[in-house]
Every structure is written in C-alpha cells, then in structure tokens.
Amino acid sequence: EDQVTQSPEALRLQEGESSSLNCSYTVSGLRGLFWYRQDPGKGPEFLFTLYSAGEEKEKERLKATLTKKESFLHITAPKPEDSATYLCAVHSHGSSNTGKLIFGQGTTLQVKP
Amino acid sequence: KAGVTQTPRYLIKTRGQQVTLSCSPISGHRSVSWYQQTPGQGLQFLFEYFSETQRNKGNFPGRFSGRQFSNSRSEMNVSTLELGDSALYLCASSASPGQGSYEQYFGPGTRLTVT
C-alpha cells in the first residue's frame, strides 16, 4: 500500500534559522512527488514537482530534493511569512493514469520574528 | 488565468440532509479530483473525473458521489449527512494526467459543518 510520512509534525524556527522538512514514501513505482503549502482556511498551493532521484527544484528560500526513499524541503533563512503547513504528496504507478495523490499529514512550520 | 473555484465556501447542514458542492477547474484542464481534509485524517482522495468519466475512487461510502459535465465543471454530492462528514472539501484540477503531468492545482475548498 502506498504511504507517505512527514516529519516533524511541527517545527518552530527563529527568523533566519535554516532547517529541513522530511517526506518519506513507500510506493509501487513513483510517478511524481509534490510539495504544497497550505495556509489556515485555504486550499493547498502548489510549490514543486520532482520526478526522479537526484532532482532538485528551488523557489526563493525553498529547495526541494528527492532520493529513492524520501524528499526534503530545505528552508533557508526563513521569514515569518513562510509560516504555514507544508504538505508532501505522491503519485504512484498504483494510481495508473488517474489523478489520485497520496498525501502525508503535513509539517506545520512557525517562524518567529 | 483564473484558478480553481469552489462554491459555496461555507455550508452548515443537519444530520440526514444531503449537500451538493461545485467546482470549476482551471480553463483548459479536463481532470478534476476531490479530496476530504480533516484534522485527524489529513487529505484523503475521494474520486477523480476526466472527460465526464469517473476514473478512480477512494475508500469512501456510497453516500459520496460525483459527476463531471461536458465543460469539465464537477459536482460532488453527499447524501444522508453524518457528523463525521464535517470537513474541508477540496477540488483540484490538472491538465492531462495521462500525458505524464500529474500536477494538481487546488481550489479554496468548501467548509462543511454538519450539526
């Protein structure tokens, strides 16, 4: 059964204190791994797609990396506006060509000024 | 380009009633997926529609159903509401999952409260 686990569940950082969020996955063949940001009361906002081990994507203070078993979302010098819940999701061969994503439980990040 | 829109944004219903939620995907997107989000279970896949056909369904009871229209707009229906159906219902659209792009873009969600 496809499974996604995110850690830690919650993370508190001081402004400027860099850190990483982890997403471990077990899937029947990875078609894609996705990172989303979700603010309270809103829908998830798409950040990155990673397709193969070794791939990296960057956007402002965020950098996502992928290995065969996990993905990391590195946050460099975070600011209070980076506070949100970060969700990881996978699309596997088990979902064939349909749009079924399996989500982790998320990491809630709080950045204090 | 306009994003995914969902209506209504908030709903309060009573146990036993039924409810219909609506989703308009990004222009040109033909796939619409629905998810339920709760604090305890997180985001769970309900079903996906492409070209008016349901292509996949999550592990939810038959009280949850949906459909897609020829203009790609989609609706989901929940009959005989239970307290546990209280959740944020999210709709996501994508271009053409069958062609290797599985990126999904989410709407703001419909917050359903069952009393």
Coordinates of N, CA and C in Angstrom, one line a residue, chain B residues 29-99:
Chain B
H29 N -8.2 22.7 -18.3 CA -8.0 21.5 -17.5 C -9.2 20.6 -17.6
R30 N -8.9 19.3 -17.8 CA -10.0 18.3 -18.0 C -10.2 17.3 -16.9
S31 N -9.2 17.3 -16.0 CA -9.3 16.4 -14.9 C -9.6 17.1 -13.6
V32 N -10.6 16.6 -12.9 CA -11.0 17.2 -11.6 C -11.0 16.1 -10.5
S33 N -10.2 16.3 -9.4 CA -10.2 15.4 -8.3 C -10.8 16.0 -7.1
W34 N -11.4 15.2 -6.2 CA -11.9 15.7 -5.0 C -11.2 15.1 -3.8
Y35 N -11.0 15.9 -2.7 CA -10.4 15.4 -1.5 C -11.2 15.9 -0.3
Q36 N -11.1 15.1 0.7 CA -11.7 15.5 2.0 C -10.5 15.7 3.0
Q37 N -10.5 16.9 3.7 CA -9.5 17.2 4.6 C -10.0 17.3 6.0
T38 N -9.6 16.5 7.0 CA -10.0 16.6 8.4 C -8.7 16.7 9.2
P39 N -8.8 17.2 10.4 CA -7.6 17.3 11.3 C -7.0 15.9 11.6
G40 N -7.9 14.9 11.7 CA -7.4 13.6 12.1 C -6.9 12.8 11.0
Q41 N -7.5 12.9 9.8 CA -7.1 12.0 8.7 C -6.3 12.7 7.6
G42 N -6.2 14.0 7.7 CA -5.5 14.8 6.7 C -6.3 14.8 5.4
L43 N -5.5 14.9 4.3 CA -6.2 14.9 2.9 C -6.4 13.5 2.4
Q44 N -7.6 13.2 2.1 CA -7.9 11.9 1.6 C -8.6 12.0 0.2
F45 N -8.2 11.2 -0.7 CA -8.8 11.2 -2.1 C -10.2 10.6 -2.1
L46 N -11.1 11.4 -2.7 CA -12.5 10.9 -2.8 C -12.7 10.2 -4.2
F47 N -12.5 11.0 -5.3 CA -12.7 10.5 -6.6 C -12.1 11.5 -7.6
E48 N -11.9 11.0 -8.8 CA -11.4 11.8 -9.9 C -12.2 11.6 -11.2
Y49 N -12.5 12.7 -11.9 CA -13.2 12.6 -13.1 C -12.4 13.2 -14.3
F50 N -12.5 12.6 -15.4 CA -11.8 13.0 -16.6 C -12.8 12.8 -17.8
S51 N -13.0 13.8 -18.6 CA -14.0 13.7 -19.7 C -15.3 13.0 -19.3
E52 N -15.8 13.5 -18.2 CA -17.1 13.1 -17.7 C -17.2 11.7 -17.2
T53 N -16.0 11.0 -17.0 CA -16.0 9.7 -16.5 C -15.2 9.6 -15.2
Q54 N -15.8 8.8 -14.3 CA -15.0 8.6 -13.0 C -13.9 7.6 -13.3
R55 N -12.7 8.0 -13.0 CA -11.6 7.1 -13.3 C -11.0 6.4 -12.1
N56 N -11.3 7.0 -10.9 CA -10.7 6.4 -9.7 C -11.6 6.8 -8.5
K57 N -11.7 6.0 -7.5 CA -12.5 6.3 -6.4 C -11.8 5.9 -5.1
G58 N -11.8 6.7 -4.1 CA -11.2 6.4 -2.9 C -12.1 5.5 -2.0
N59 N -11.6 5.3 -0.8 CA -12.3 4.4 0.1 C -13.3 5.1 1.0
F60 N -14.4 5.6 0.3 CA -15.4 6.3 1.0 C -16.8 5.6 0.7
P61 N -17.8 5.7 1.6 CA -19.0 5.0 1.4 C -19.8 5.6 0.2
G62 N -20.8 4.8 -0.3 CA -21.5 5.2 -1.5 C -22.3 6.5 -1.3
R63 N -22.4 7.0 -0.1 CA -23.1 8.3 0.1 C -22.4 9.4 -0.6
F64 N -21.1 9.2 -0.9 CA -20.3 10.2 -1.6 C -20.3 9.9 -3.1
S65 N -20.8 10.8 -3.8 CA -20.8 10.6 -5.3 C -20.5 11.9 -6.0
G66 N -20.2 11.8 -7.3 CA -19.9 13.0 -8.0 C -20.2 12.8 -9.5
R67 N -20.0 13.9 -10.2 CA -20.2 13.9 -11.7 C -19.4 15.0 -12.3
Q68 N -19.2 14.9 -13.6 CA -18.5 15.9 -14.3 C -19.3 16.3 -15.6
F69 N -19.3 17.5 -15.9 CA -20.1 18.0 -17.1 C -19.2 18.1 -18.3
S70 N -19.8 18.4 -19.4 CA -19.0 18.5 -20.6 C -18.1 19.6 -20.7
N71 N -18.3 20.7 -19.8 CA -17.4 21.8 -19.8 C -16.4 21.6 -18.7
S72 N -16.2 20.4 -18.1 CA -15.3 20.0 -17.1 C -15.6 20.4 -15.7
R73 N -16.7 21.2 -15.5 CA -17.1 21.5 -14.2 C -17.6 20.3 -13.5
S74 N -17.4 20.2 -12.2 CA -17.7 19.0 -11.5 C -18.6 19.3 -10.2
E75 N -19.3 18.4 -9.8 CA -20.1 18.5 -8.6 C -19.9 17.2 -7.8
M76 N -19.9 17.4 -6.5 CA -19.9 16.2 -5.6 C -21.1 16.3 -4.7
N77 N -21.7 15.1 -4.4 CA -22.9 15.1 -3.5 C -22.6 14.2 -2.4
V78 N -23.1 14.6 -1.2 CA -23.1 13.7 0.0 C -24.5 13.6 0.5
S79 N -25.0 12.3 0.5 CA -26.4 12.1 1.0 C -26.3 11.6 2.4
T80 N -27.5 11.8 3.1 CA -27.6 11.3 4.5 C -26.4 11.7 5.3
L81 N -26.2 13.0 5.5 CA -25.0 13.5 6.2 C -24.9 13.0 7.6
E82 N -23.6 12.7 8.0 CA -23.3 12.3 9.3 C -22.4 13.4 9.9
L83 N -22.3 13.4 11.3 CA -21.4 14.4 11.9 C -20.0 14.3 11.4
G84 N -19.6 13.0 11.2 CA -18.2 12.8 10.7 C -17.9 13.3 9.3
D85 N -18.9 13.8 8.6 CA -18.7 14.3 7.3 C -18.2 15.8 7.4
S86 N -18.2 16.4 8.5 CA -17.7 17.7 8.7 C -16.3 17.8 8.3
A87 N -15.9 18.6 7.4 CA -14.6 18.7 6.8 C -14.4 19.8 5.8
L88 N -13.2 20.0 5.4 CA -12.9 20.9 4.3 C -12.9 20.0 3.0
Y89 N -13.7 20.3 2.0 CA -13.8 19.5 0.8 C -13.0 20.3 -0.3
L90 N -12.0 19.7 -0.8 CA -11.1 20.4 -1.8 C -11.3 19.8 -3.2
C91 N -11.3 20.7 -4.1 CA -11.3 20.2 -5.5 C -9.9 20.6 -6.1
A92 N -9.4 19.8 -7.0 CA -8.1 20.1 -7.7 C -8.3 19.7 -9.1
S93 N -7.7 20.6 -9.9 CA -7.7 20.3 -11.4 C -6.3 20.1 -11.9
S94 N -6.2 19.3 -13.0 CA -4.9 19.1 -13.7 C -5.2 19.0 -15.2
A95 N -4.1 19.2 -15.9 CA -4.3 19.4 -17.4 C -4.6 18.0 -18.0
S96 N -3.6 17.1 -18.0 CA -3.8 15.8 -18.7 C -3.0 14.8 -18.0
P97 N -3.5 14.2 -16.9 CA -2.7 13.3 -16.1 C -2.2 12.1 -17.0
G98 N -2.9 11.7 -18.0 CA -2.5 10.6 -18.8 C -1.3 10.9 -19.6
Q99 N -0.9 12.2 -19.7 CA 0.3 12.6 -20.6 C 1.5 12.8 -19.7

